[in-house]
Amino acid sequence: MNLNHTALRQIPLPSRLPKVGTTIFTVMSALANECQAINLGQGFPDFDCDPALPKAVYDAMQTGHNQYPPMAGIAPLRQAISEKVLALYGHHYNPDTEITITAGGTQGIFTVIACAIGPGDEVIVIEPVYDSYVPSIDTVGGIAVPVQLEVLRNEAGQVSGYAIPWEAIAKAITPRTKMIMINSPHNPTGMVWQASDLDRLAHLVRDTDILICSDEVYEHMVYDGQSHQSVARHPELASRSFVISSFGKTYHVTGWKIGYVAAPAHLTAEFRKVHQFNVFTVNTPVQYGLSEYLKNPEPYLSLATFYQKKRDYLRAGLSNTRFQLLPSPGTYFQCVDYTQLGIPEALMNGVDFCQWLTRNIGVAAIPVSAFYGTPVESGVIRFCFAKQEKTLAEALTRLQRI
Ligand code: GLN
């Protein structure tokens, strides 16, 4: 065949996501590697999981669990999740019709959006917002409607915390609002919802058909004796919610990409229609390994104590710097205000500051400004403390030099 230039021409592909580049997490991890900086940017542990977990996966492979599992996930894993959620939050999800195993939290969130949102449907997101939500909405032709967390400041003008913008959320609701996306414990701020917040949300959506997508991937990282306020605790909200969780976060295996979505049967039925033709199903031996491992609740029940120690260690070290600590009642992230460090004005933009910090101080972080559609420069960055104490110690030594 004679292929001329025309036959080989590059077909133009109009982008569905013209504004999307490489994620800030990838960019900062690459820069951290290049500079041999300590990577407190992208959220992942620098320590390994309990060896019992890969052993359980290996055993599953050895015993022949190597073919397709059922589309929704293997029954023992869905059963174990159902029991866990019932024990912790008092809501019974039917494992056969209301729980689906996904290839991680992000895929679960994408599939929730893909099954529920059509062209022109509005989805309220609360900024700073996790970076996958808006591109997922854009991909299916939905319209993301951002509202912003209220930024609280101390007398010196530094950011001291955030508050849920109830009035702005109420104002953003229109007849086209199809879904509100929430996330507690919240990435990047570490903020957690209270039971009264769930009541308030329920009140807001009571007379509407608005669905809730509740990203709860940090559910087992809530500190200072507080409890995680899953929407599953709230029958009225649970009846209109998709709840997302992630084993990667809970068991220190972010690279395994496995999580689940729990939702009432009629919502799960639609979710599974999309899931079936997207991933079809999630790898079998990991599901068997996890279903064995989940029999012991101790690892997830002790996770808050484990991470609170790391949080407190990082906070104690940072209190000897001019970074202003924000509260971190949940997640494995600690946010700080960097505006009082005496850094030249030109470096005060969040992305520039994080690049400066990585190159010159040898510690990578993530700017909170990157979690806004139009960057809001409030002078706050996020450190991940899912690290060994020696990693945190070295990072603190460096940060204390500023
Ligand atoms: N969830 C992780 C974080 O917030 C990053 C995951 C990713 O790199 N996409 O750091």
XYZ file of C-alpha atoms and ligand atoms in Angstrom:
412
model
C 0.000 0.000 0.000
C 1.245 3.437 -0.889
C 0.765 5.655 2.154
C 1.122 9.238 1.097
C 1.468 12.204 3.403
C -2.290 12.781 3.511
C -2.985 9.242 4.683
C -0.552 9.679 7.572
C -1.805 13.075 8.619
C -2.315 13.742 12.297
C -6.054 13.851 12.945
C -6.887 16.814 15.176
C -8.503 15.817 18.467
C -10.353 18.668 20.124
C -9.626 18.284 23.840
C -12.451 17.345 26.191
C -10.248 18.754 28.943
C -8.417 21.733 27.442
C -7.378 23.134 30.814
C -5.908 19.932 32.195
C -2.163 19.409 32.349
C -0.081 17.100 34.527
C -1.393 16.947 38.100
C 0.357 19.010 40.752
C 1.090 15.763 42.646
C 3.039 14.314 39.730
C 4.794 17.613 39.045
C 5.937 18.026 42.651
C 6.993 14.385 43.019
C 9.100 14.679 39.847
C 10.704 17.883 41.122
C 11.338 16.291 44.521
C 13.128 13.397 42.794
C 15.125 15.720 40.585
C 16.242 17.798 43.597
C 16.566 14.797 45.915
C 14.228 16.648 48.216
C 12.186 15.027 50.955
C 8.793 14.471 49.401
C 6.053 15.682 51.729
C 4.032 16.624 48.632
C 2.062 13.818 46.989
C 0.103 11.885 49.587
C 1.545 8.406 49.973
C 3.359 6.559 52.754
C 7.140 6.093 52.551
C 6.877 2.917 54.628
C 5.558 -0.496 53.710
C 2.301 -2.182 54.569
C 1.838 -4.997 57.074
C 3.570 -8.045 55.455
C 0.498 -10.111 56.332
C -1.397 -8.263 53.607
C 0.801 -9.120 50.572
C 1.104 -12.615 52.026
C -2.681 -12.978 51.957
C -2.659 -11.783 48.318
C 0.139 -14.200 47.437
C -1.739 -17.051 49.104
C -4.800 -16.166 47.032
C -2.699 -16.320 43.848
C -1.197 -19.633 44.920
C -4.603 -21.128 45.558
C -5.822 -20.310 42.079
C -7.753 -17.084 42.562
C -6.473 -15.757 39.275
C -9.463 -15.458 36.943
C -12.138 -12.784 36.629
C -14.012 -12.174 39.838
C -17.694 -11.224 39.775
C -18.278 -7.796 38.247
C -19.161 -6.107 41.544
C -16.256 -7.695 43.433
C -15.909 -10.959 45.332
C -18.685 -11.721 47.814
C -16.457 -12.158 50.922
C -14.908 -8.712 50.421
C -18.266 -7.000 49.930
C -19.551 -8.868 52.980
C -16.573 -7.751 55.093
C -17.092 -4.127 53.995
C -20.786 -4.312 54.801
C -19.988 -5.600 58.313
C -17.364 -2.912 58.864
C -19.674 -0.089 57.815
C -22.498 -1.468 59.969
C -20.230 -1.755 63.010
C -18.757 1.722 62.593
C -21.631 3.784 61.233
C -24.749 1.753 61.989
C -25.961 1.509 58.398
C -26.488 -1.798 56.652
C -25.484 -1.859 52.999
C -26.598 -5.043 51.291
C -23.330 -6.548 50.007
C -25.051 -8.003 46.940
C -26.790 -4.878 45.725
C -25.218 -1.892 47.459
C -21.426 -2.320 47.534
C -19.101 -2.376 44.502
C -15.337 -2.866 44.509
C -13.539 -0.246 42.415
C -10.024 0.303 41.103
C -9.373 2.922 43.769
C -11.235 5.960 45.033
C -10.643 8.061 41.920
C -12.245 5.491 39.629
C -15.150 5.179 42.054
C -15.668 8.947 41.934
C -15.407 9.068 38.153
C -17.950 6.291 37.765
C -20.342 7.958 40.221
C -20.198 11.076 38.056
C -20.414 9.181 34.772
C -23.534 7.278 35.852
C -25.336 10.231 37.401
C -24.364 13.344 35.471
C -25.359 14.247 31.944
C -24.685 17.256 29.720
C -25.776 20.468 31.405
C -26.286 18.935 34.873
C -24.764 21.050 37.601
C -22.532 19.591 40.288
C -21.585 21.686 43.295
C -17.976 21.233 44.405
C -16.348 22.911 47.387
C -12.937 24.478 46.805
C -10.195 23.733 47.639
C -11.327 20.614 45.827
C -9.517 17.359 45.049
C -8.136 17.612 41.557
C -10.034 14.753 39.903
C -13.577 15.969 40.568
C -13.913 18.825 38.092
C -12.206 17.077 35.133
C -14.488 14.087 35.735
C -17.544 16.352 35.597
C -16.177 18.094 32.497
C -15.537 14.783 30.732
C -19.213 13.834 30.845
C -20.440 17.297 29.890
C -21.614 18.314 33.362
C -21.109 21.764 34.782
C -18.992 22.076 37.921
C -20.269 24.859 40.164
C -17.518 25.757 42.624
C -18.149 27.361 45.983
C -15.268 28.095 48.303
C -14.595 27.122 51.893
C -14.556 30.238 54.031
C -10.992 31.098 54.974
C -10.596 31.989 58.646
C -7.731 34.275 59.688
C -6.010 35.200 62.942
C -5.215 38.764 64.089
C -1.973 38.693 62.083
C -3.958 37.952 58.915
C -2.636 34.408 58.628
C -4.952 31.584 57.653
C -6.055 29.764 60.807
C -8.675 27.371 59.406
C -11.694 26.924 57.169
C -15.463 26.817 57.538
C -18.123 25.183 55.364
C -19.752 27.935 53.259
C -23.374 26.997 53.916
C -24.866 30.163 52.523
C -22.828 29.930 49.336
C -23.833 26.288 48.896
C -27.515 27.171 49.370
C -27.200 29.992 46.840
C -25.450 27.727 44.305
C -28.379 25.291 44.203
C -30.528 25.659 41.082
C -33.175 23.448 39.442
C -30.306 21.949 37.397
C -28.247 20.902 40.447
C -27.875 17.135 40.226
C -25.214 16.471 42.811
C -23.168 17.952 45.644
C -19.692 16.500 46.180
C -18.364 16.469 49.708
C -15.148 15.173 51.228
C -14.518 14.528 54.898
C -11.827 14.177 56.182
C -10.884 16.771 53.632
C -7.957 16.776 51.249
C -6.094 19.171 51.330
C -7.200 21.072 54.466
C -7.562 18.158 56.906
C -10.912 19.543 57.970
C -13.572 17.079 59.202
C -17.340 17.367 59.159
C -19.348 17.268 62.379
C -22.709 15.522 62.872
C -24.341 18.961 62.781
C -22.870 19.495 59.299
C -24.593 16.361 58.047
C -27.865 17.663 59.517
C -27.353 20.936 57.782
C -26.668 19.257 54.434
C -29.731 17.043 54.839
C -31.839 20.105 55.521
C -30.470 21.812 52.410
C -31.305 18.973 50.013
C -34.459 17.687 51.737
C -37.015 18.789 49.159
C -34.807 18.223 46.117
C -33.562 15.312 43.994
C -29.937 16.262 44.613
C -27.559 13.340 45.004
C -24.512 13.380 47.287
C -21.106 12.030 46.347
C -19.259 11.622 49.634
C -15.523 11.037 49.295
C -14.516 9.399 52.578
C -11.198 7.852 51.602
C -9.545 9.173 54.798
C -12.363 7.806 57.003
C -9.987 6.055 59.418
C -7.792 9.112 59.954
C -9.766 11.278 62.359
C -7.920 12.484 65.431
C -8.254 13.855 68.949
C -10.967 11.406 69.949
C -13.434 12.594 67.295
C -15.436 10.133 65.176
C -15.685 10.097 61.423
C -19.046 11.474 60.355
C -19.849 9.249 57.414
C -23.017 10.103 55.506
C -23.798 6.430 56.151
C -24.596 7.456 59.752
C -27.364 9.711 58.531
C -30.250 7.654 57.074
C -31.732 10.574 55.201
C -28.413 11.388 53.500
C -27.420 7.749 53.019
C -30.571 7.249 50.962
C -29.285 9.736 48.352
C -25.512 9.226 48.632
C -22.667 7.412 47.006
C -19.945 6.805 49.618
C -16.390 6.267 48.408
C -13.566 4.640 50.351
C -10.053 3.416 49.586
C -7.989 0.502 50.855
C -4.851 2.200 49.566
C -5.187 4.927 52.175
C -6.214 2.644 55.020
C -3.630 -0.096 54.511
C -0.634 1.895 53.176
C -0.932 0.454 49.658
C -1.798 3.453 47.474
C -0.309 1.687 44.435
C -2.750 -1.201 44.675
C -5.577 1.039 43.464
C -8.522 -0.628 45.146
C -11.476 0.841 46.969
C -15.240 0.642 47.022
C -18.431 2.572 46.513
C -21.474 2.032 48.736
C -24.865 3.367 47.702
C -28.543 2.384 47.883
C -29.513 -0.407 45.479
C -31.200 1.798 42.882
C -28.108 4.034 42.686
C -25.717 1.083 42.753
C -27.594 -0.505 39.828
C -26.818 2.527 37.664
C -23.271 2.752 39.021
C -22.623 -0.861 38.042
C -23.885 -0.343 34.496
C -21.056 2.107 33.911
C -18.529 0.235 36.055
C -19.138 -2.947 34.063
C -18.046 -1.339 30.802
C -15.308 0.788 32.256
C -13.149 -1.479 34.411
C -15.510 -4.482 34.335
C -13.950 -5.762 37.530
C -10.985 -5.339 39.858
C -8.116 -7.794 40.232
C -9.034 -10.984 42.002
C -6.148 -11.955 44.322
C -5.972 -8.523 45.928
C -9.678 -8.774 46.673
C -9.188 -12.156 48.351
C -6.186 -10.870 50.260
C -8.133 -7.884 51.509
C -11.150 -9.940 52.502
C -8.888 -12.079 54.710
C -7.087 -9.075 56.127
C -10.317 -7.226 56.913
C -11.324 -9.985 59.330
C -9.168 -8.231 61.903
C -10.505 -4.722 62.573
C -7.410 -3.734 64.562
C -5.397 -2.295 61.631
C -8.069 0.231 60.650
C -9.198 0.875 64.218
C -5.635 1.736 65.275
C -4.885 3.877 62.225
C -5.944 7.148 63.858
C -3.583 6.601 66.803
C -0.786 5.650 64.411
C -1.172 8.780 62.296
C -1.987 11.144 65.151
C 1.473 10.418 66.547
C 3.033 11.415 63.232
C 0.858 14.502 62.978
C 1.827 15.582 66.488
C 5.507 14.973 65.790
C 5.362 17.125 62.666
C 3.339 19.827 64.419
C 5.759 19.955 67.361
C 8.686 20.411 64.981
C 6.893 23.017 62.873
C 5.984 25.017 65.961
C 9.706 25.936 66.082
C 9.410 27.631 62.696
C 7.586 30.678 61.405
C 5.103 28.523 59.565
C 1.638 29.019 61.045
C -0.005 25.660 61.775
C -3.593 25.148 60.703
C -5.731 22.586 62.537
C -5.437 19.052 61.160
C -8.249 17.043 62.738
C -8.172 14.428 59.941
C -6.349 13.007 56.861
C -2.575 12.596 56.689
C -2.075 16.207 55.684
C -0.913 19.181 57.692
C -1.482 22.630 56.199
C 0.613 25.644 57.119
C 0.521 29.347 56.301
C 3.902 30.455 54.955
C 3.264 34.187 54.697
C 5.364 35.179 57.720
C 8.598 33.504 56.631
C 10.109 36.657 55.168
C 10.217 35.136 51.678
C 10.458 37.698 48.837
C 7.099 38.740 47.417
C 7.976 37.254 44.013
C 8.034 33.769 45.544
C 4.781 34.075 47.436
C 2.582 32.434 44.810
C 1.816 28.907 46.057
C 3.323 27.007 43.134
C 6.450 29.196 43.080
C 6.840 28.898 46.834
C 6.621 25.093 46.707
C 9.180 24.991 43.917
C 11.460 27.288 45.904
C 10.999 25.138 49.008
C 11.820 21.978 47.064
C 14.879 23.383 45.302
C 16.349 25.501 48.071
C 15.265 23.851 51.302
C 14.968 20.290 50.017
C 11.382 19.654 51.124
C 8.499 19.230 48.658
C 4.945 20.303 49.506
C 1.700 20.939 47.606
C 0.241 24.449 47.274
C -3.381 24.630 48.381
C -3.902 27.200 45.596
C -3.676 24.287 43.126
C -6.987 22.961 44.466
C -8.915 25.946 43.050
C -10.112 26.353 39.452
C -8.840 29.899 39.514
C -5.962 29.817 42.005
C -6.763 31.529 45.290
C -3.462 32.617 46.795
C -4.066 32.372 50.510
C -0.445 31.493 51.363
C -1.117 27.928 52.484
C 0.732 24.725 51.575
C 0.097 21.100 52.440
C 2.608 18.675 53.938
C 1.948 14.915 53.960
C 2.939 13.250 57.232
C 2.433 9.643 56.106
C 6.186 9.246 56.523
C 8.657 7.468 58.753
C 9.734 9.482 61.760
C 13.253 9.750 60.365
C 11.865 11.287 57.159
C 9.821 13.794 59.135
C 12.835 14.531 61.369
C 15.056 15.334 58.388
C 12.331 17.457 56.789
C 11.938 19.381 60.054
C 15.693 19.967 60.336
C 15.578 21.516 56.878
C 12.422 23.530 57.467
C 13.770 24.876 60.753
C 16.665 26.451 58.815
C 14.380 28.865 56.953
N -4.454 11.717 46.669
C -3.079 12.042 46.608
C -2.801 13.424 47.179
O -3.705 14.183 47.429
C -2.491 12.057 45.231
C -2.965 11.071 44.234
C -2.409 11.427 42.886
O -1.217 11.631 42.745
N -3.264 11.586 41.934
O -1.662 13.750 47.361
